[in-house]
Coordinates of C-alpha atoms in Angstrom, one line a residue:
M192 CA 49.0 77.3 10.6
R193 CA 48.6 75.3 7.2
R194 CA 51.9 74.3 5.8
S195 CA 50.7 75.8 2.7
E196 CA 50.4 79.1 4.3
V197 CA 54.0 78.8 5.6
L198 CA 55.2 77.7 2.5
A199 CA 53.5 81.0 1.1
E200 CA 54.9 83.4 3.7
E201 CA 58.7 81.8 2.8
S202 CA 57.6 82.5 -0.9
I203 CA 57.4 86.0 0.1
V204 CA 60.5 86.3 2.0
C205 CA 62.6 84.6 -0.5
L206 CA 61.1 87.0 -3.0
Q207 CA 61.6 89.4 -0.7
K208 CA 65.7 88.6 -0.5
A209 CA 66.0 88.1 -4.5
L210 CA 64.4 91.8 -4.9
N211 CA 67.1 93.1 -2.1
H212 CA 69.8 91.4 -3.7
L213 CA 69.3 92.6 -6.8
R214 CA 69.2 96.2 -5.3
E215 CA 72.9 95.7 -3.5
I216 CA 73.8 94.7 -7.3
W217 CA 72.0 97.5 -9.2
E218 CA 73.9 100.0 -6.2
L219 CA 77.3 98.3 -6.8
I220 CA 77.1 98.2 -10.5
G221 CA 75.5 102.0 -10.2
I222 CA 72.8 101.7 -12.4
P223 CA 70.9 104.8 -11.9
E224 CA 67.2 105.1 -10.1
D225 CA 65.3 105.2 -13.9
Q226 CA 67.0 101.9 -15.1
R227 CA 66.2 100.5 -11.8
L228 CA 62.9 101.6 -11.6
Q229 CA 62.5 100.0 -15.1
R230 CA 64.0 96.8 -14.1
T231 CA 61.6 96.5 -10.7
E232 CA 59.2 96.9 -13.3
V233 CA 60.7 93.9 -15.0
V234 CA 60.5 91.7 -11.7
K235 CA 56.9 92.9 -10.8
K236 CA 55.6 91.7 -14.4
H237 CA 57.4 88.2 -14.6
I238 CA 56.3 87.4 -11.0
K239 CA 52.7 88.8 -11.9
D240 CA 52.7 86.8 -15.1
L241 CA 53.6 83.6 -13.7
L242 CA 51.1 84.3 -10.9
D243 CA 48.2 85.0 -13.3
M244 CA 49.1 81.7 -15.2
M245 CA 49.2 80.0 -11.9
I246 CA 46.2 81.1 -10.8
A247 CA 44.2 80.9 -14.3
E248 CA 45.6 77.4 -14.3
E249 CA 43.5 76.6 -10.9
E250 CA 40.6 78.4 -12.0
S251 CA 40.4 76.1 -15.4
L252 CA 41.0 73.4 -12.8
K253 CA 37.9 74.6 -10.7
E254 CA 35.9 74.9 -13.4
R255 CA 37.0 71.8 -14.7
L256 CA 35.7 69.9 -11.7
I257 CA 32.5 71.9 -10.8
K258 CA 31.8 70.7 -14.7
S259 CA 32.7 67.0 -13.8
I260 CA 31.0 67.0 -11.0
A261 CA 27.8 68.3 -13.0
I262 CA 27.8 65.6 -15.5
C263 CA 28.6 62.8 -12.6
Q264 CA 25.7 63.9 -10.8
K265 CA 23.2 63.7 -14.2
E266 CA 24.4 60.4 -14.9
L267 CA 24.3 59.5 -11.1
N268 CA 20.9 60.3 -11.3
T269 CA 19.8 58.7 -14.4
L270 CA 21.8 55.1 -13.1
C271 CA 20.1 55.4 -10.4
S272 CA 16.7 55.9 -11.8
E273 CA 17.7 53.1 -14.0
L274 CA 18.8 50.3 -11.8
H275 CA 16.1 51.1 -9.4
V276 CA 18.3 52.8 -6.2
E277 CA 17.8 55.4 -3.9
P278 CA 20.0 58.4 -5.4
F279 CA 23.6 59.2 -3.9
Q280 CA 24.1 61.4 -0.9
E281 CA 27.3 62.6 -0.3
E282 CA 27.5 62.4 3.5
G283 CA 28.6 65.8 5.4
E284 CA 30.8 68.6 3.8
T285 CA 33.3 67.8 1.5
T286 CA 35.9 69.9 -0.9
I287 CA 35.1 70.2 -4.8
L288 CA 37.8 67.2 -5.9
Q289 CA 36.5 65.3 -3.4
L290 CA 33.2 65.6 -4.2
E291 CA 34.1 65.1 -8.1
K292 CA 36.1 62.0 -7.2
D293 CA 33.3 60.5 -5.4
L294 CA 30.9 60.9 -7.7
R295 CA 33.1 59.4 -9.8
T296 CA 33.6 56.0 -8.3
Q297 CA 29.9 55.7 -7.8
V298 CA 28.8 56.6 -11.4
E299 CA 31.4 53.8 -12.3
L300 CA 30.2 51.4 -9.9
M301 CA 26.5 51.9 -10.9
R302 CA 27.9 51.6 -15.0
K303 CA 29.3 48.0 -13.5
Q304 CA 26.3 47.0 -12.1
K305 CA 23.8 48.0 -15.2
K306 CA 26.2 46.1 -17.3
E307 CA 26.0 42.7 -15.2
R308 CA 22.3 43.2 -15.2
K309 CA 21.9 43.6 -18.5
Q310 CA 24.4 40.8 -19.6
E311 CA 22.2 38.2 -17.0
L312 CA 18.8 39.5 -18.6
K313 CA 20.4 38.6 -22.3
L314 CA 21.6 35.0 -20.8
L315 CA 18.2 34.6 -18.8
Q316 CA 16.4 35.7 -22.1
E317 CA 18.2 33.0 -24.2
Q318 CA 17.5 30.5 -21.8
D319 CA 14.0 31.3 -21.3
Q320 CA 13.4 30.9 -25.2
E321 CA 15.0 27.6 -25.5
L322 CA 13.2 25.9 -22.6
C323 CA 10.3 27.5 -23.6
E324 CA 11.0 26.0 -27.2
I325 CA 11.1 23.0 -25.7
L326 CA 8.0 23.3 -23.8
C327 CA 6.1 24.7 -26.2
T328 CA 5.1 27.1 -23.6
P329 CA 5.0 31.8 -24.1
H330 CA 8.4 33.4 -23.3
Y331 CA 9.0 35.4 -20.3
D332 CA 7.4 38.7 -20.4
I333 CA 10.0 41.1 -19.4
D334 CA 11.5 44.8 -21.2
S335 CA 14.7 43.7 -22.3
T336 CA 15.4 47.8 -23.2
S337 CA 15.5 48.8 -19.9
V338 CA 17.9 47.7 -16.8
P339 CA 16.1 44.8 -14.5
S340 CA 15.8 45.3 -11.3
L341 CA 17.3 43.1 -8.6
E342 CA 13.8 41.8 -7.7
E343 CA 12.8 41.3 -11.6
L344 CA 16.0 39.2 -12.3
S345 CA 15.5 37.3 -8.9
Q346 CA 12.3 36.2 -10.6
F347 CA 13.4 35.8 -13.8
R348 CA 16.4 33.2 -12.4
Q349 CA 12.9 31.7 -10.2
H350 CA 11.1 31.4 -13.7
V351 CA 14.0 29.8 -15.8
A352 CA 14.6 27.4 -12.8
T353 CA 11.2 26.0 -12.5
L354 CA 10.8 25.6 -16.7
R355 CA 14.1 23.5 -16.5
E356 CA 12.7 21.4 -13.2
T357 CA 9.6 21.2 -15.6
K358 CA 11.6 20.2 -18.6
A359 CA 13.6 17.5 -16.7
S360 CA 10.3 16.3 -14.8
R361 CA 8.4 15.9 -18.3
H362 CA 11.8 14.5 -20.2
E363 CA 11.6 12.0 -17.6
E364 CA 8.2 11.1 -18.0
F365 CA 8.5 10.9 -21.7
V366 CA 11.4 8.7 -21.3
N367 CA 9.2 6.3 -19.3
I368 CA 6.5 6.8 -21.0
K369 CA 8.5 6.0 -24.9
R370 CA 9.8 2.7 -23.3
Q371 CA 6.3 1.2 -22.3
I372 CA 5.2 2.4 -25.7
I373 CA 8.2 0.4 -27.6
L374 CA 7.7 -2.7 -25.4
C375 CA 3.7 -2.9 -25.9
M376 CA 4.6 -2.2 -29.9
E377 CA 6.9 -4.9 -29.4
E378 CA 4.6 -6.9 -27.9
L379 CA 1.6 -6.3 -29.9
E380 CA 3.9 -6.4 -33.0
H381 CA 2.7 -3.2 -33.8
T382 CA 4.7 -0.8 -36.2
P383 CA 4.4 2.8 -36.0
D384 CA 2.0 4.2 -38.6
T385 CA 1.8 7.8 -37.7
S386 CA 3.9 10.5 -37.7
F387 CA 3.3 11.2 -34.0
E388 CA 4.3 7.7 -33.3
R389 CA 7.3 7.5 -35.8
D390 CA 8.3 10.7 -33.7
V391 CA 8.1 9.0 -30.4
V392 CA 10.0 5.6 -31.0
C393 CA 12.1 6.9 -34.0
E394 CA 13.5 10.6 -33.1
D395 CA 16.2 11.7 -30.8
E396 CA 14.9 12.5 -27.4
D397 CA 16.1 15.7 -27.4
A398 CA 13.8 16.6 -30.1
F399 CA 10.8 15.5 -29.1
C400 CA 8.6 18.9 -27.7
L401 CA 7.6 18.2 -24.3
S402 CA 4.6 20.2 -24.6
L403 CA 1.6 18.8 -22.2
E404 CA -0.5 18.1 -24.9
N405 CA 2.3 16.2 -26.3
I406 CA 2.6 14.2 -22.6
A407 CA -1.3 14.1 -22.7
T408 CA -1.4 12.6 -26.3
L409 CA 1.4 10.3 -25.4
Q410 CA -0.6 9.0 -22.1
K411 CA -3.8 8.5 -24.3
L412 CA -1.0 5.9 -27.1
L413 CA 0.0 3.9 -24.2
Q414 CA -3.3 3.5 -22.7
Q415 CA -4.8 2.7 -26.2
L416 CA -1.7 0.1 -26.7
E417 CA -2.0 -1.3 -23.0
M418 CA -5.7 -1.7 -23.8
R419 CA -5.4 -3.4 -26.8
K420 CA -2.0 -5.5 -24.6
S421 CA -4.6 -6.3 -22.0
Q422 CA -7.2 -7.6 -24.3
N423 CA -4.9 -9.7 -25.6
E424 CA -3.5 -11.1 -22.6
A425 CA -7.2 -11.8 -21.3
V426 CA -8.1 -13.0 -24.8
C427 CA -4.9 -15.4 -24.9
E428 CA -5.4 -16.2 -21.0
G429 CA -9.1 -17.3 -21.7
L430 CA -7.9 -19.6 -24.6
R431 CA -5.2 -20.8 -22.2
A432 CA -8.2 -21.6 -19.8
Q433 CA -10.3 -23.5 -22.3
I434 CA -7.5 -25.4 -23.5
R435 CA -6.8 -26.6 -19.9
E436 CA -10.0 -27.6 -19.4
L437 CA -10.2 -29.2 -22.5
W438 CA -7.4 -31.4 -22.2
D439 CA -8.5 -32.5 -18.6
R440 CA -12.0 -33.3 -20.3
L441 CA -10.9 -35.0 -23.4
Q442 CA -7.6 -37.0 -20.9
I443 CA -4.9 -35.6 -23.9
P444 CA -1.6 -37.0 -22.5
A445 CA 1.2 -35.1 -21.1
E446 CA 3.6 -35.7 -24.0
E447 CA 0.8 -33.8 -25.8
R448 CA 0.6 -31.0 -23.6
E449 CA 3.9 -30.4 -23.9
A450 CA 4.0 -29.5 -27.8
V451 CA 2.3 -26.7 -27.4
A452 CA 3.7 -25.7 -23.9
T453 CA 5.8 -22.8 -25.7
V454 CA 2.4 -20.9 -26.5
M455 CA 1.3 -21.3 -22.8
T456 CA 3.0 -18.0 -21.7
G457 CA 3.2 -14.5 -23.6
S458 CA 0.2 -12.6 -25.3
K459 CA 1.8 -11.7 -28.8
A460 CA -0.3 -12.4 -32.1
K461 CA 1.6 -15.8 -33.3
V462 CA 1.2 -17.1 -29.3
R463 CA -2.5 -16.1 -29.7
K464 CA -2.9 -17.7 -33.0
A465 CA -1.0 -21.1 -32.2
L466 CA -3.7 -21.0 -28.7
Q467 CA -6.7 -20.0 -31.0
L468 CA -5.6 -23.3 -33.6
E469 CA -4.9 -25.4 -30.2
V470 CA -8.8 -24.6 -29.2
D471 CA -10.0 -25.5 -32.6
R472 CA -7.9 -28.7 -32.9
L473 CA -9.6 -29.7 -29.2
E474 CA -13.6 -28.4 -30.0
E475 CA -13.2 -30.9 -32.7
L476 CA -11.7 -33.3 -30.3
K477 CA -14.7 -32.8 -28.3
M478 CA -17.1 -33.1 -30.3
Q479 CA -15.8 -36.9 -31.7
N480 CA -15.6 -37.3 -28.1
M481 CA -19.1 -36.3 -27.0
K482 CA -20.3 -38.7 -23.9
K483 CA -16.6 -38.7 -22.6
V484 CA -17.0 -34.4 -22.3
I485 CA -19.7 -34.8 -20.8
E486 CA -18.9 -36.9 -18.0
A487 CA -15.7 -35.3 -17.1
I488 CA -18.1 -32.1 -16.7
R489 CA -20.2 -34.2 -14.4
V490 CA -17.3 -34.9 -12.5
E491 CA -16.8 -31.4 -11.9
L492 CA -20.5 -29.9 -11.5
A493 CA -20.7 -32.7 -8.5
Q494 CA -17.5 -31.2 -7.0
Y495 CA -18.8 -27.9 -7.4
W496 CA -22.1 -28.8 -5.9
D497 CA -20.4 -30.5 -2.7
Q498 CA -18.7 -27.1 -2.4
C499 CA -21.9 -25.0 -2.9
F500 CA -23.4 -27.5 -0.3
Y501 CA -26.2 -28.1 -2.7
S502 CA -29.0 -30.6 -1.4
Q503 CA -30.1 -33.3 -3.0
E504 CA -33.4 -31.3 -4.6
Q505 CA -31.1 -28.6 -6.1
R506 CA -28.5 -31.3 -7.5
Q507 CA -31.7 -33.2 -8.7
A508 CA -33.0 -29.8 -10.5
F509 CA -30.8 -29.5 -13.6
A510 CA -31.9 -32.7 -15.5
P511 CA -30.0 -32.9 -17.7
Y512 CA -27.1 -34.1 -15.4
Y513 CA -29.2 -37.4 -15.9
S514 CA -29.7 -37.6 -19.5
E515 CA -28.0 -40.9 -21.4
D516 CA -28.6 -38.6 -24.8
Y517 CA -24.9 -37.2 -25.4
T518 CA -25.6 -34.7 -28.0
E519 CA -24.3 -31.2 -28.4
N520 CA -27.3 -29.6 -27.2
L521 CA -26.7 -31.6 -23.8
L522 CA -22.9 -30.5 -23.7
Q523 CA -23.9 -27.2 -24.4
L524 CA -26.1 -27.2 -21.5
H525 CA -23.4 -28.5 -19.3
D526 CA -21.2 -26.2 -20.1
A527 CA -23.2 -23.0 -19.3
E528 CA -24.6 -25.1 -15.8
I529 CA -20.5 -25.8 -15.1
V530 CA -19.5 -21.6 -15.9
Q531 CA -22.7 -20.3 -14.0
L532 CA -21.7 -23.2 -10.9
R533 CA -18.3 -21.9 -10.9
N534 CA -19.1 -18.1 -11.1
Y535 CA -21.3 -18.7 -8.4
Y536 CA -18.8 -20.6 -6.3
E537 CA -16.1 -17.5 -7.0
V538 CA -18.7 -15.0 -5.9
H539 CA -19.6 -16.5 -2.5
K540 CA -16.1 -18.4 -2.1
E541 CA -15.3 -17.2 1.3
L542 CA -18.8 -17.8 2.5
F543 CA -18.6 -21.5 1.3
E544 CA -14.7 -21.8 3.0
G545 CA -16.2 -20.4 6.2
V546 CA -18.7 -23.1 6.3
Q547 CA -16.4 -25.5 4.9
K548 CA -14.5 -24.9 8.3
W549 CA -16.8 -25.2 10.7
E550 CA -17.8 -28.8 9.0
E551 CA -14.4 -29.8 9.8
S552 CA -14.7 -28.3 13.5
W553 CA -17.7 -30.0 14.1
K554 CA -16.6 -33.1 13.3
L555 CA -13.2 -32.7 14.8
F556 CA -16.2 -31.3 18.1
L557 CA -18.0 -34.7 17.3
E558 CA -14.7 -36.9 17.7
F559 CA -13.8 -35.3 20.5
E560 CA -17.4 -36.3 21.9
R561 CA -17.0 -39.7 21.3
K562 CA -13.9 -40.5 22.7
A563 CA -14.6 -38.2 26.1
S564 CA -17.4 -41.3 26.1
D565 CA -15.4 -43.8 25.8
P566 CA -14.2 -45.3 29.0
S567 CA -11.3 -47.0 27.5
R568 CA -9.1 -44.0 26.6
F569 CA -8.3 -43.5 30.8
T570 CA -6.2 -46.6 30.5
N571 CA -3.8 -43.9 28.0
R572 CA -1.0 -42.7 30.0
G573 CA 0.9 -41.4 27.7
G574 CA -0.5 -37.7 28.2
N575 CA -3.1 -38.0 25.0
L576 CA -5.9 -37.6 27.7
L577 CA -4.7 -34.2 28.8
K578 CA -3.9 -33.2 25.4
E579 CA -7.2 -34.2 23.9
E580 CA -8.9 -32.6 26.8
K581 CA -7.2 -28.9 26.2
Q582 CA -8.2 -29.7 22.6
R583 CA -11.8 -30.0 23.2
A584 CA -12.2 -27.0 25.6
K585 CA -10.3 -24.8 22.6
L586 CA -12.9 -26.3 20.0
Q587 CA -15.8 -25.9 22.5
K588 CA -14.6 -21.8 22.6
T589 CA -13.9 -21.4 18.7
L590 CA -17.0 -23.3 17.4
P591 CA -19.5 -20.8 18.8
K592 CA -17.4 -18.0 17.8
L593 CA -17.1 -18.9 14.2
E594 CA -20.6 -19.5 14.1
E595 CA -21.5 -16.3 15.2
E596 CA -18.9 -14.5 12.6
L597 CA -21.1 -16.7 9.8
K598 CA -24.1 -15.8 11.4
A599 CA -23.1 -12.3 10.6
R600 CA -21.4 -12.5 7.5
I601 CA -24.3 -14.4 6.0
E602 CA -27.0 -11.8 7.4
M603 CA -24.8 -8.9 5.7
W604 CA -25.2 -11.1 2.5
E605 CA -29.0 -11.7 3.0
Q606 CA -29.0 -8.2 2.9
E607 CA -27.3 -7.4 -0.1
H608 CA -28.9 -10.4 -2.3
S609 CA -32.7 -10.2 -1.1
K610 CA -32.2 -14.0 -0.8
A611 CA -31.3 -16.4 1.9
F612 CA -28.2 -18.2 2.1
V613 CA -29.0 -22.2 2.2
V614 CA -26.8 -25.2 2.7
N615 CA -28.0 -28.4 1.7
G616 CA -31.0 -26.9 1.2
Q617 CA -31.5 -24.5 4.1
K618 CA -30.7 -21.5 6.2
F619 CA -27.1 -22.0 7.4
M620 CA -27.8 -21.4 10.9
E621 CA -30.8 -23.5 10.9
Y622 CA -28.7 -26.5 9.5
V623 CA -26.3 -25.5 12.3
T624 CA -29.2 -25.3 15.2
E625 CA -30.3 -28.8 13.9
Q626 CA -27.0 -30.0 14.3
W627 CA -26.9 -29.2 18.1
E628 CA -30.2 -30.3 18.6
M629 CA -29.5 -33.7 17.1
H630 CA -25.9 -33.6 19.1
R631 CA -28.0 -33.0 22.4
L632 CA -31.0 -35.7 21.6
E633 CA -27.8 -37.9 21.2
K634 CA -26.4 -37.4 24.2
E635 CA -29.1 -37.8 26.2
R636 CA -30.3 -41.1 24.3
A637 CA -26.7 -42.9 24.9
K638 CA -26.8 -41.5 28.6
Q639 CA -30.2 -42.8 29.0
E640 CA -28.7 -46.1 28.1
R641 CA -25.6 -46.4 29.7
L642 CA -27.9 -45.4 33.1
N643 CA -30.3 -48.7 32.1
T644 CA -27.1 -51.0 31.8
T645 CA -25.5 -49.7 35.1
T646 CA -28.7 -50.2 36.8
V647 CA -29.4 -53.8 35.2
S648 CA -25.6 -54.6 35.7
N649 CA -25.7 -53.4 39.8
A650 CA -29.1 -55.3 40.6
T651 CA -27.0 -58.6 38.6
A652 CA -24.2 -58.4 40.7
N653 CA -25.8 -57.7 43.6
S654 CA -28.1 -60.3 43.6
S655 CA -25.3 -63.0 43.0
I656 CA -23.8 -61.6 46.5
R657 CA -26.4 -61.8 48.3
P658 CA -26.3 -65.9 48.9
V659 CA -22.7 -65.5 50.0
F660 CA -23.3 -63.2 52.9
S661 CA -26.3 -64.8 54.0
G662 CA -28.4 -61.4 53.6
T663 CA -26.1 -59.1 55.4
V664 CA -25.0 -57.1 52.8
C665 CA -25.4 -53.9 52.0
R666 CA -27.6 -53.3 48.5
S667 CA -25.8 -51.5 46.1
P668 CA -27.0 -47.9 45.5
M669 CA -30.0 -47.4 43.2
S670 CA -30.2 -43.8 41.3
R671 CA -33.3 -42.3 40.0
L672 CA -32.9 -40.3 36.8
P673 CA -33.1 -36.7 38.2
P674 CA -34.1 -33.6 36.7
S675 CA -31.7 -32.0 34.4
G676 CA -29.0 -30.3 35.9
S677 CA -29.8 -32.0 39.6
K678 CA -27.9 -34.4 41.9
P679 CA -29.0 -38.3 41.4
V680 CA -31.5 -39.4 44.3
T681 CA -29.7 -42.4 46.0
T682 CA -31.5 -44.8 48.3
S683 CA -29.7 -47.6 50.1
T684 CA -30.7 -50.3 52.8
C685 CA -28.7 -52.7 54.8
S686 CA -29.7 -55.0 56.7
G687 CA -27.6 -54.0 60.4
K688 CA -24.5 -55.4 60.1
K689 CA -21.3 -54.4 58.6
T690 CA -20.1 -55.9 55.7
P691 CA -16.3 -57.0 56.2
R692 CA -13.8 -54.4 55.0
G693 CA -12.5 -56.7 52.3
L694 CA -15.6 -58.3 51.1
K695 CA -16.9 -54.8 50.6
H696 CA -14.2 -53.3 48.4
G697 CA -14.8 -56.7 46.2
A698 CA -18.1 -56.0 45.7
N699 CA -17.7 -52.4 45.2
K700 CA -15.0 -53.7 42.3
E701 CA -17.4 -56.0 40.8
N702 CA -19.9 -53.5 40.2
L703 CA -17.2 -51.4 38.3
E704 CA -15.6 -53.8 36.3
L705 CA -19.4 -54.3 35.5
N706 CA -19.9 -51.1 34.3
G707 CA -16.7 -49.9 32.9
S708 CA -17.4 -46.6 34.1
I709 CA -18.8 -44.8 37.1
L710 CA -22.3 -43.3 35.7
S711 CA -25.4 -42.6 37.7
G712 CA -26.4 -45.8 38.8
G713 CA -23.6 -47.0 41.3
Y714 CA -20.5 -45.3 43.2
P715 CA -18.3 -47.0 45.3
A716 CA -17.7 -45.7 49.0
S717 CA -14.3 -44.0 48.4
A718 CA -15.9 -41.7 45.4
P719 CA -18.1 -38.8 45.4
P720 CA -21.2 -38.8 43.4
R721 CA -21.1 -37.7 39.8
R722 CA -23.6 -35.2 38.9
N723 CA -25.9 -36.2 36.1
F724 CA -25.8 -33.4 32.8
S725 CA -28.5 -32.6 30.3
I726 CA -29.5 -29.9 28.1
N727 CA -32.7 -29.9 27.9
S728 CA -33.2 -27.5 24.7
V729 CA -30.8 -25.7 22.2
A730 CA -29.0 -23.0 24.4
S731 CA -30.3 -19.2 23.3
T732 CA -26.7 -18.9 22.0
Y733 CA -23.6 -21.1 21.4
S734 CA -21.7 -19.9 23.5
E735 CA -23.8 -20.1 26.8
F736 CA -24.4 -23.9 25.1
A737 CA -20.6 -24.2 25.1
R738 CA -20.1 -23.3 28.9
E739 CA -22.7 -25.9 30.3
L740 CA -20.8 -28.2 27.5
S741 CA -18.0 -27.2 29.2
K742 CA -19.1 -27.8 32.4
A743 CA -20.4 -30.8 31.5
S744 CA -16.7 -32.5 29.8
K745 CA -15.0 -31.2 33.2
S746 CA -17.4 -33.0 35.4
D747 CA -17.3 -36.2 33.3
A748 CA -13.5 -36.1 33.2
T749 CA -13.1 -35.4 37.1
S750 CA -15.1 -38.8 37.5
R751 CA -14.1 -40.7 35.2
I752 CA -10.6 -40.5 36.1
L753 CA -11.5 -40.8 40.1
N754 CA -12.9 -44.2 38.7
S755 CA -9.7 -44.8 36.5
T756 CA -7.8 -44.5 39.3
N757 CA -9.6 -47.0 41.7
I758 CA -9.9 -49.5 39.0
Q759 CA -6.4 -49.7 38.9
S760 CA -5.8 -49.9 42.1

């Protein structure tokens, strides 16, 4: 039982006691029955009026609650629709009072959300308007009269954030371009002469409209200024190059050059003007010193001819080089030729440097070959012999490789230019083949000369020894010139008696001293025969030639070291 029900029963009991008490009082007083009845009616009326009043008040409360529920429900539905949220649903059964309270609370919450969204929308619209004015872009399209949804607000926030990033990026780009424009204008000594240029240079950076069109115009302006600056720099650099060339040709002293050193850098208008004045002065001097200038150009021409490996016919093709009529026309011809030759060298510089590298390597290779055929090098005990052999072996590997690289590059160049690449008047690879063939022929000639010298020396030595031993000595071995790549064929005769060991050794020693080095003509008894090596023709590839040459070199080196050991002993 509820406490309210218990309290109601207690009220009834209390009322019953009060009525009983009244009846007792009336009985003691002696109030007649009709008056008792009247008095009881009065009590009843008071109680009934009080209860009716209380009931009326509670009914009024109920009506107000019901009315409030209806109003809240209606407003809540409207708010839910505006805020784009699901309608409010009361969970389970509840009393009128609780329902009214819940609905009222929910309405207040919805009102707060609506207010916050409207405030944020207004703030975003203000920010959007400010950014759009700076970036010159249209405003964000959103209905400001309705309550935005959470998704719409999120998209609006993202849009404003993107605008901020765009503004920051464009502002940074604007500042950088502006700085470069100011530097270019200072370099060009250019004063802003249009309203746009003045807005860029003179106006406040924050007031500049950062539209795509303005940024594009800024970039175009910068490109124009940089182009003018580059043209000025190119003109000034050309003037400087012309000045240096004229200085060298006219042999201008250093102190006179120092007088214009201040304008040898920079490209401002005053610098360009000073450079032009110096060129004009030097041109006038050039006309006054025509012969001296032409001779200076000829020296430079000769240097380029050497660097471009011009043949004598190519050099003689420029007839003005040999003219002694020093006129302005002759100077112009020399100027045109040196420009053409200089450009030709710059275009083919890598190839010419490669050919020069081969020339240097080839000269070093021939030097090693010359030292390898010199018997006196075996008396050097300082370690140079081993060092030279290593360098020689390394060069025999790198030289053919360099030739192959040049061959590939030259073939590619000839395909691109549809003409032959010539060195000293002939194709480079023909020139290389010719050098190898000349080297081979020279080696064969030198070998034949050493062979003839050795044969004559051995014959002379044996004939001088023969009387001492009364016909009982062994003849020094005589060798025939073998076919290429074969061992020497040695023939020897002896009278039958053995030569005493000491005398035999002495005879061999004498032959060695006469010959200077062991060749295919004669060998001591303790030394193995040495192979003669000859190259029949230029190898099909330079690598094969190098391997054959390396084998021959190693064989030569081994024999010479053995001979040197015997000689020293």
